[in-house]
Structures are given as C-alpha cells and as structure tokens.
PDB file of C-alpha atoms in Angstrom:
ATOM      1  CA  MET D   1      -8.071 -17.193 -11.329  1.00  0.00           C
ATOM      2  CA  LYS D   2      -7.438 -17.595  -7.645  1.00  0.00           C
ATOM      3  CA  LYS D   3      -6.630 -14.237  -6.087  1.00  0.00           C
ATOM      4  CA  GLN D   4      -4.134 -13.816  -3.262  1.00  0.00           C
ATOM      5  CA  THR D   5      -6.515 -11.500  -1.425  1.00  0.00           C
ATOM      6  CA  THR D   6      -4.765 -11.290   1.918  1.00  0.00           C
ATOM      7  CA  MET D   7      -1.363 -10.555   0.416  1.00  0.00           C
ATOM      8  CA  MET D   8      -2.796  -7.978  -1.969  1.00  0.00           C
ATOM      9  CA  ALA D   9      -4.622  -6.260   0.887  1.00  0.00           C
ATOM     10  CA  LYS D  10      -1.389  -5.845   2.813  1.00  0.00           C
ATOM     11  CA  ILE D  11       0.570  -4.779  -0.225  1.00  0.00           C
ATOM     12  CA  ALA D  12      -2.073  -2.323  -1.286  1.00  0.00           C
ATOM     13  CA  ALA D  13      -2.441  -0.797   2.137  1.00  0.00           C
ATOM     14  CA  CYS D  14       1.246  -0.277   2.584  1.00  0.00           C
ATOM     15  CA  VAL D  15       1.578   2.074  -0.443  1.00  0.00           C
ATOM     16  CA  ILE D  16      -1.571   4.147  -0.528  1.00  0.00           C
ATOM     17  CA  ALA D  17      -0.370   7.040   1.606  1.00  0.00           C
ATOM     18  CA  LEU D  18       2.902   7.469  -0.293  1.00  0.00           C
ATOM     19  CA  ALA D  19       1.178   9.749  -2.783  1.00  0.00           C
ATOM     20  CA  LEU D  20       1.914  12.965  -0.940  1.00  0.00           C
ATOM     21  CA  MET D  21       5.645  13.445  -0.494  1.00  0.00           C
ATOM     22  CA  PRO D  22       6.515  17.162  -0.357  1.00  0.00           C
ATOM     23  CA  ALA D  23       9.242  18.586  -2.560  1.00  0.00           C
ATOM     24  CA  LEU D  24      12.309  18.022  -0.372  1.00  0.00           C
ATOM     25  CA  ALA D  25      14.873  17.077  -2.959  1.00  0.00           C
ATOM     26  CA  SER D  26      17.765  18.296  -0.798  1.00  0.00           C
ATOM     27  CA  ALA D  27      16.710  16.243   2.244  1.00  0.00           C
ATOM     28  CA  SER D  28      17.675  12.621   2.833  1.00  0.00           C
ATOM     29  CA  ALA D  29      15.255   9.916   1.783  1.00  0.00           C
ATOM     30  CA  VAL D  30      14.431   9.115   5.425  1.00  0.00           C
ATOM     31  CA  ASP D  31      13.818  12.769   6.258  1.00  0.00           C
ATOM     32  CA  GLN D  32      11.561  13.137   3.226  1.00  0.00           C
ATOM     33  CA  PHE D  33       9.607  10.066   4.227  1.00  0.00           C
ATOM     34  CA  LYS D  34       9.113  11.191   7.823  1.00  0.00           C
ATOM     35  CA  SER D  35       8.084  14.636   6.654  1.00  0.00           C
ATOM     36  CA  PHE D  36       5.503  13.015   4.408  1.00  0.00           C
ATOM     37  CA  VAL D  37       4.060  10.996   7.297  1.00  0.00           C
ATOM     38  CA  THR D  38       3.868  14.088   9.479  1.00  0.00           C
ATOM     39  CA  ASN D  39       2.566  16.665   7.027  1.00  0.00           C
ATOM     40  CA  ASN D  40       0.529  15.054   4.262  1.00  0.00           C
ATOM     41  CA  LYS D  41      -3.092  14.087   4.679  1.00  0.00           C
ATOM     42  CA  SER D  42      -4.626  12.857   1.413  1.00  0.00           C
ATOM     43  CA  ALA D  43      -3.967  11.875  -2.204  1.00  0.00           C
ATOM     44  CA  ARG D  44      -5.300  10.162  -5.261  1.00  0.00           C
ATOM     45  CA  GLY D  45      -3.533   8.530  -8.177  1.00  0.00           C
ATOM     46  CA  GLU D  46      -2.868   5.406 -10.215  1.00  0.00           C
ATOM     47  CA  PHE D  47      -0.673   2.372  -9.595  1.00  0.00           C
ATOM     48  CA  THR D  48       0.909  -0.625 -11.271  1.00  0.00           C
ATOM     49  CA  GLN D  49       1.828  -3.683  -9.202  1.00  0.00           C
ATOM     50  CA  GLN D  50       4.189  -6.434 -10.332  1.00  0.00           C
ATOM     51  CA  GLN D  51       4.688  -9.676  -8.421  1.00  0.00           C
ATOM     52  CA  VAL D  52       8.166 -11.124  -8.908  1.00  0.00           C
ATOM     53  CA  LYS D  53       9.435 -14.682  -8.545  1.00  0.00           C
ATOM     54  CA  MET D  54      12.989 -15.933  -8.664  1.00  0.00           C
ATOM     55  CA  VAL D  55      13.565 -18.438 -11.486  1.00  0.00           C
ATOM     56  CA  ASP D  56      17.019 -20.035 -11.630  1.00  0.00           C
ATOM     57  CA  GLY D  57      18.323 -17.161  -9.558  1.00  0.00           C
ATOM     58  CA  ASN D  58      16.863 -14.490 -11.827  1.00  0.00           C
ATOM     59  CA  PRO D  59      13.836 -12.262 -11.086  1.00  0.00           C
ATOM     60  CA  LYS D  60      10.839 -12.885 -13.336  1.00  0.00           C
ATOM     61  CA  ILE D  61       7.563 -10.951 -13.327  1.00  0.00           C
ATOM     62  CA  SER D  62       4.784 -13.468 -12.642  1.00  0.00           C
ATOM     63  CA  LYS D  63       1.763 -11.164 -12.473  1.00  0.00           C
ATOM     64  CA  THR D  64       0.952  -7.528 -13.282  1.00  0.00           C
ATOM     65  CA  THR D  65      -2.086  -5.653 -11.983  1.00  0.00           C
ATOM     66  CA  SER D  66      -3.086  -1.998 -12.135  1.00  0.00           C
ATOM     67  CA  GLY D  67      -5.711   0.389 -10.885  1.00  0.00           C
ATOM     68  CA  ASN D  68      -6.270   3.575  -8.906  1.00  0.00           C
ATOM     69  CA  PHE D  69      -6.355   4.727  -5.312  1.00  0.00           C
ATOM     70  CA  ILE D  70      -7.509   7.490  -2.989  1.00  0.00           C
ATOM     71  CA  PHE D  71      -6.309   8.034   0.562  1.00  0.00           C
ATOM     72  CA  SER D  72      -7.020  10.125   3.650  1.00  0.00           C
ATOM     73  CA  ARG D  73      -5.006   9.945   6.863  1.00  0.00           C
ATOM     74  CA  PRO D  74      -5.493   8.230   9.204  1.00  0.00           C
ATOM     75  CA  GLY D  75      -6.720   4.849   8.027  1.00  0.00           C
ATOM     76  CA  LYS D  76      -9.107   5.708   5.198  1.00  0.00           C
ATOM     77  CA  PHE D  77      -8.500   4.557   1.638  1.00  0.00           C
ATOM     78  CA  ILE D  78      -9.857   2.966  -1.505  1.00  0.00           C
ATOM     79  CA  TRP D  79      -7.426   0.787  -3.455  1.00  0.00           C
ATOM     80  CA  ALA D  80      -9.120  -0.459  -6.627  1.00  0.00           C
ATOM     81  CA  TYR D  81      -7.680  -3.069  -8.972  1.00  0.00           C
ATOM     82  CA  THR D  82      -9.112  -2.612 -12.475  1.00  0.00           C
ATOM     83  CA  LYS D  83      -6.885  -4.855 -14.633  1.00  0.00           C
ATOM     84  CA  PRO D  84      -6.797  -7.758 -15.324  1.00  0.00           C
ATOM     85  CA  TYR D  85      -9.776  -8.172 -12.928  1.00  0.00           C
ATOM     86  CA  GLU D  86     -11.738  -5.941 -10.587  1.00  0.00           C
ATOM     87  CA  GLN D  87     -11.232  -5.986  -6.849  1.00  0.00           C
ATOM     88  CA  ILE D  88     -11.631  -3.217  -4.250  1.00  0.00           C
ATOM     89  CA  LEU D  89      -9.955  -2.810  -0.885  1.00  0.00           C
ATOM     90  CA  GLN D  90     -11.626  -0.067   1.104  1.00  0.00           C
ATOM     91  CA  ALA D  91     -11.111   1.174   4.668  1.00  0.00           C
ATOM     92  CA  ASP D  92     -13.271   3.652   6.557  1.00  0.00           C
ATOM     93  CA  GLY D  93     -10.894   4.159   9.485  1.00  0.00           C
ATOM     94  CA  ASP D  94     -12.501   1.327  11.452  1.00  0.00           C
ATOM     95  CA  LYS D  95     -12.979  -1.640   9.142  1.00  0.00           C
ATOM     96  CA  LEU D  96     -11.346  -3.000   6.000  1.00  0.00           C
ATOM     97  CA  TYR D  97     -13.658  -4.240   3.213  1.00  0.00           C
ATOM     98  CA  ILE D  98     -12.351  -6.502   0.447  1.00  0.00           C
ATOM     99  CA  TYR D  99     -14.764  -6.793  -2.474  1.00  0.00           C
ATOM    100  CA  ASP D 100     -14.252  -9.410  -5.178  1.00  0.00           C
ATOM    101  CA  LYS D 101     -16.492  -8.470  -8.098  1.00  0.00           C
ATOM    102  CA  ASP D 102     -16.196 -11.820  -9.916  1.00  0.00           C
ATOM    103  CA  LEU D 103     -17.357 -13.718  -6.824  1.00  0.00           C
ATOM    104  CA  ASN D 104     -19.691 -10.909  -5.649  1.00  0.00           C
ATOM    105  CA  GLN D 105     -18.190 -11.440  -2.206  1.00  0.00           C
ATOM    106  CA  VAL D 106     -17.226  -9.020   0.563  1.00  0.00           C
ATOM    107  CA  THR D 107     -14.793  -9.845   3.380  1.00  0.00           C
ATOM    108  CA  VAL D 108     -14.873  -7.528   6.397  1.00  0.00           C
ATOM    109  CA  LYS D 109     -11.989  -7.218   8.874  1.00  0.00           C
ATOM    110  CA  ALA D 110     -11.199  -4.947  11.782  1.00  0.00           C
ATOM    111  CA  LEU D 111      -8.735  -2.451  10.346  1.00  0.00           C
ATOM    112  CA  GLY D 112      -6.273  -2.676  13.224  1.00  0.00           C
ATOM    113  CA  ASN D 113      -6.134  -6.455  13.038  1.00  0.00           C
ATOM    114  CA  ALA D 114      -5.817  -6.404   9.266  1.00  0.00           C
ATOM    115  CA  LEU D 115      -2.840  -4.054   9.299  1.00  0.00           C
ATOM    116  CA  GLY D 116      -1.156  -4.941  12.558  1.00  0.00           C
ATOM    117  CA  SER D 117       2.495  -3.935  12.468  1.00  0.00           C
ATOM    118  CA  SER D 118       2.745  -4.317   8.706  1.00  0.00           C
ATOM    119  CA  PRO D 119       4.375  -1.584   6.617  1.00  0.00           C
ATOM    120  CA  ALA D 120       0.873  -0.189   6.084  1.00  0.00           C
ATOM    121  CA  ALA D 121       0.848   1.000   9.683  1.00  0.00           C
ATOM    122  CA  ILE D 122       3.760   3.377   9.125  1.00  0.00           C
ATOM    123  CA  LEU D 123       2.206   4.902   6.018  1.00  0.00           C
ATOM    124  CA  PHE D 124      -1.288   5.877   7.078  1.00  0.00           C
ATOM    125  CA  GLY D 125      -1.877   4.539  10.586  1.00  0.00           C
ATOM    126  CA  SER D 126      -0.476   7.615  12.314  1.00  0.00           C
ATOM    127  CA  ALA D 127      -0.002  11.306  11.576  1.00  0.00           C
ATOM    128  CA  GLY D 128       3.308  11.591  13.419  1.00  0.00           C
ATOM    129  CA  THR D 129       6.733   9.989  13.592  1.00  0.00           C
ATOM    130  CA  ALA D 130       6.621   8.600  17.147  1.00  0.00           C
ATOM    131  CA  ASP D 131       5.035   5.328  16.019  1.00  0.00           C
ATOM    132  CA  LEU D 132       7.472   5.096  13.119  1.00  0.00           C
ATOM    133  CA  ASP D 133      10.550   4.954  15.307  1.00  0.00           C
ATOM    134  CA  LYS D 134       8.788   2.688  17.802  1.00  0.00           C
ATOM    135  CA  ASN D 135       7.838   0.051  15.267  1.00  0.00           C
ATOM    136  CA  PHE D 136      10.362   0.367  12.431  1.00  0.00           C
ATOM    137  CA  SER D 137      14.045   0.876  11.808  1.00  0.00           C
ATOM    138  CA  PHE D 138      15.013   3.146   8.920  1.00  0.00           C
ATOM    139  CA  LYS D 139      18.185   3.502   6.918  1.00  0.00           C
ATOM    140  CA  GLU D 140      19.383   5.207   3.783  1.00  0.00           C
ATOM    141  CA  VAL D 141      20.042   2.845   0.887  1.00  0.00           C
ATOM    142  CA  GLY D 142      21.458   5.296  -1.637  1.00  0.00           C
ATOM    143  CA  ALA D 143      20.819   5.994  -5.289  1.00  0.00           C
ATOM    144  CA  LYS D 144      19.822   3.423  -7.881  1.00  0.00           C
ATOM    145  CA  GLN D 145      17.774   3.534 -11.069  1.00  0.00           C
ATOM    146  CA  GLY D 146      17.681   7.321 -10.865  1.00  0.00           C
ATOM    147  CA  MET D 147      16.025   7.337  -7.427  1.00  0.00           C
ATOM    148  CA  GLU D 148      17.037   7.880  -3.806  1.00  0.00           C
ATOM    149  CA  TRP D 149      16.064   4.908  -1.639  1.00  0.00           C
ATOM    150  CA  LEU D 150      15.338   4.260   2.023  1.00  0.00           C
ATOM    151  CA  GLU D 151      14.549   0.968   3.716  1.00  0.00           C
ATOM    152  CA  ALA D 152      12.088   0.318   6.567  1.00  0.00           C
ATOM    153  CA  THR D 153      12.421  -2.868   8.635  1.00  0.00           C
ATOM    154  CA  PRO D 154       9.710  -3.895  11.150  1.00  0.00           C
ATOM    155  CA  LYS D 155      10.988  -4.294  14.715  1.00  0.00           C
ATOM    156  CA  ALA D 156       8.285  -6.889  15.502  1.00  0.00           C
ATOM    157  CA  LYS D 157       9.190 -10.496  14.686  1.00  0.00           C
ATOM    158  CA  ASP D 158       5.718 -11.673  13.627  1.00  0.00           C
ATOM    159  CA  THR D 159       5.158  -9.456  10.586  1.00  0.00           C
ATOM    160  CA  GLN D 160       4.668 -10.905   7.120  1.00  0.00           C
ATOM    161  CA  PHE D 161       6.998  -8.429   5.431  1.00  0.00           C
ATOM    162  CA  GLU D 162      10.727  -8.522   6.029  1.00  0.00           C
ATOM    163  CA  ARG D 163      11.341  -4.999   4.730  1.00  0.00           C
ATOM    164  CA  ILE D 164      10.032  -2.323   2.416  1.00  0.00           C
ATOM    165  CA  GLY D 165      12.109  -0.177   0.113  1.00  0.00           C
ATOM    166  CA  ILE D 166      10.861   3.241  -0.979  1.00  0.00           C
ATOM    167  CA  GLY D 167      12.338   4.951  -4.025  1.00  0.00           C
ATOM    168  CA  MET D 168      12.002   8.727  -4.376  1.00  0.00           C
ATOM    169  CA  LYS D 169      12.736  11.155  -7.159  1.00  0.00           C
ATOM    170  CA  ASP D 170      12.524  14.934  -6.817  1.00  0.00           C
ATOM    171  CA  GLY D 171      10.835  14.505  -3.445  1.00  0.00           C
ATOM    172  CA  VAL D 172       8.092  12.237  -4.808  1.00  0.00           C
ATOM    173  CA  PRO D 173       7.738   8.467  -4.222  1.00  0.00           C
ATOM    174  CA  VAL D 174       7.811   6.675  -7.555  1.00  0.00           C
ATOM    175  CA  ALA D 175       8.608   3.041  -6.664  1.00  0.00           C
ATOM    176  CA  LEU D 176       8.357   0.546  -3.832  1.00  0.00           C
ATOM    177  CA  GLU D 177       9.876  -2.875  -3.283  1.00  0.00           C
ATOM    178  CA  LEU D 178       8.019  -5.093  -0.796  1.00  0.00           C
ATOM    179  CA  ARG D 179       9.871  -8.186   0.370  1.00  0.00           C
ATOM    180  CA  ASP D 180       8.165 -10.866   2.480  1.00  0.00           C
ATOM    181  CA  ASN D 181       9.669 -13.470   4.795  1.00  0.00           C
ATOM    182  CA  PHE D 182       9.587 -16.121   2.048  1.00  0.00           C
ATOM    183  CA  GLY D 183      11.976 -14.315  -0.267  1.00  0.00           C
ATOM    184  CA  GLN D 184       9.254 -13.111  -2.643  1.00  0.00           C
ATOM    185  CA  PHE D 185       8.749  -9.483  -3.511  1.00  0.00           C
ATOM    186  CA  SER D 186       6.486  -7.084  -5.343  1.00  0.00           C
ATOM    187  CA  ILE D 187       7.279  -3.860  -7.156  1.00  0.00           C
ATOM    188  CA  LEU D 188       4.840  -0.969  -7.229  1.00  0.00           C
ATOM    189  CA  THR D 189       4.914   2.283  -9.165  1.00  0.00           C
ATOM    190  CA  LEU D 190       2.724   5.348  -8.642  1.00  0.00           C
ATOM    191  CA  LYS D 191       1.767   7.950 -11.224  1.00  0.00           C
ATOM    192  CA  ASN D 192      -0.592  10.869 -11.889  1.00  0.00           C
ATOM    193  CA  LEU D 193      -0.537  11.859  -8.243  1.00  0.00           C
ATOM    194  CA  GLU D 194      -2.934  14.544  -7.039  1.00  0.00           C
ATOM    195  CA  LYS D 195      -2.028  16.075  -3.689  1.00  0.00           C
ATOM    196  CA  ASN D 196      -4.652  17.019  -1.103  1.00  0.00           C
ATOM    197  CA  PRO D 197      -7.744  16.536  -3.290  1.00  0.00           C
ATOM    198  CA  SER D 198     -11.120  17.778  -2.089  1.00  0.00           C
ATOM    199  CA  LEU D 199     -12.937  14.785  -0.559  1.00  0.00           C
ATOM    200  CA  LYS D 200     -16.586  14.182   0.277  1.00  0.00           C
ATOM    201  CA  THR D 201     -17.477  13.525   3.908  1.00  0.00           C
ATOM    202  CA  ASP D 202     -18.743  10.039   3.002  1.00  0.00           C
ATOM    203  CA  GLU D 203     -15.983   9.309   0.456  1.00  0.00           C
ATOM    204  CA  PHE D 204     -14.847   6.130   2.245  1.00  0.00           C
ATOM    205  CA  LYS D 205     -18.196   4.746   3.353  1.00  0.00           C
ATOM    206  CA  PHE D 206     -18.493   1.234   1.928  1.00  0.00           C
ATOM    207  CA  ILE D 207     -21.842   0.142   0.500  1.00  0.00           C
ATOM    208  CA  VAL D 208     -22.270  -3.623   0.106  1.00  0.00           C
ATOM    209  CA  PRO D 209     -23.207  -4.425  -3.530  1.00  0.00           C
ATOM    210  CA  ALA D 210     -26.635  -5.944  -4.097  1.00  0.00           C
ATOM    211  CA  GLY D 211     -26.705  -9.689  -3.551  1.00  0.00           C
ATOM    212  CA  ALA D 212     -23.111  -9.931  -2.354  1.00  0.00           C
ATOM    213  CA  ASP D 213     -22.138 -12.553   0.226  1.00  0.00           C
ATOM    214  CA  VAL D 214     -20.570 -10.977   3.321  1.00  0.00           C
ATOM    215  CA  PHE D 215     -17.970 -12.729   5.475  1.00  0.00           C
ATOM    216  CA  ARG D 216     -16.663 -11.225   8.714  1.00  0.00           C
ATOM    217  CA  GLN D 217     -13.281 -12.082  10.168  1.00  0.00           C
TER     218      GLN D 217
END
C-alpha cells in the first residue's frame, strides 16, 4: 500500500498538542483553544484518523488509521500509527523523522521546514498566543454534534491546508476536521488523554532502526 507520508505528517503534527485543553466549559471555543496553547505543555493519548472523499456529492470514508501519541511543547512529539500498518512520525524539537517500518526507511526533515505555517505551527510551535494571531484567523463556529467548534484559517497563501476545525466538549478537544486546498478532508478523534505526564529527558530522541535506509530532505 502506498502511504501518503507527507500528508500524514502534516495531519499528525497538527493535532498532537490538542491533548491538554483545560476545563473551561464556560469560555468560548477560541478562548479555550488559546488558553490551551498558552498553558499546557505535554500529553499522551490515542487517536483515530479517517480520510474522507466526496463521492457523488456525499462524504465517504476512504481510509481509517489509528495509533497513539505523546507530545511536549515546543516541537517535540511522537505520533505512531499502529493500524492497519506501522509508521512513526517523531520530532525532537529540531528535526522531524518519518519511519516506515514496512520499507525500513527513515526520512529526515528540518522541523521548521516540515511544518512551515501549517496548522501544526499553531498547536505546538509556540507557547504563547502572539504567533497564533500573527499567522491565523480564528472564529467561533457554534455547536454541532454535541461539541463547540472553532475554525482556524492560515493567513499565508502558500499553506496546504485551507482551514482546521476543532471540536471541544467540556473543555476537552475531541474532534478535528482538516480541510486542504483540494477539497479533501480528514477527521481525527482523540481519546484516553493523559495530561502532563512525567517524561524522560531523552523521550523524543530518535534512534535509527538497524539496517534502515536514511534519506535527508
């Protein structure tokens, strides 16, 4: 199966840090989100990712993947796909490593170049809100499917994603909708979130698997 590695890397990165929303049920969705970016530092949990295609005007799920993640602000994470195949996206704050177990292949990218002004940058690239308002526009979307939603739109014109929707319930992010510039979108859900876990000092150090081919971009 051919894997859409670049797209998955961007999608994965843009949701990792959402695991730590504080309990601000009375605040607006945008206020909750900005508070999360400012105040929360780390998380671990599980995810399910669904890629959606439009067929005759109706959304159809074309692929479902799942796995687990761990995150530490700024710019450190492990996003591991476990089903239906194994793939790891890991960042140490400087570089992004994409490991394909089936191919035993590692792709290495500079983290800044890999994320650019994608939605990932607003989630774990900074600990404050100054960069948020500089690079993204936010608005309240309202309630749907039992969640309160906000929408973030990149101000830059050269980003791959058109917008990202974030659904929250009881102050916790439970769903995301990622829409690209080609009209396609993915839906992600998070569960079993652990806030501020104790992390090892070398938690995000990537070790190249034995015999793996390494490609640098």
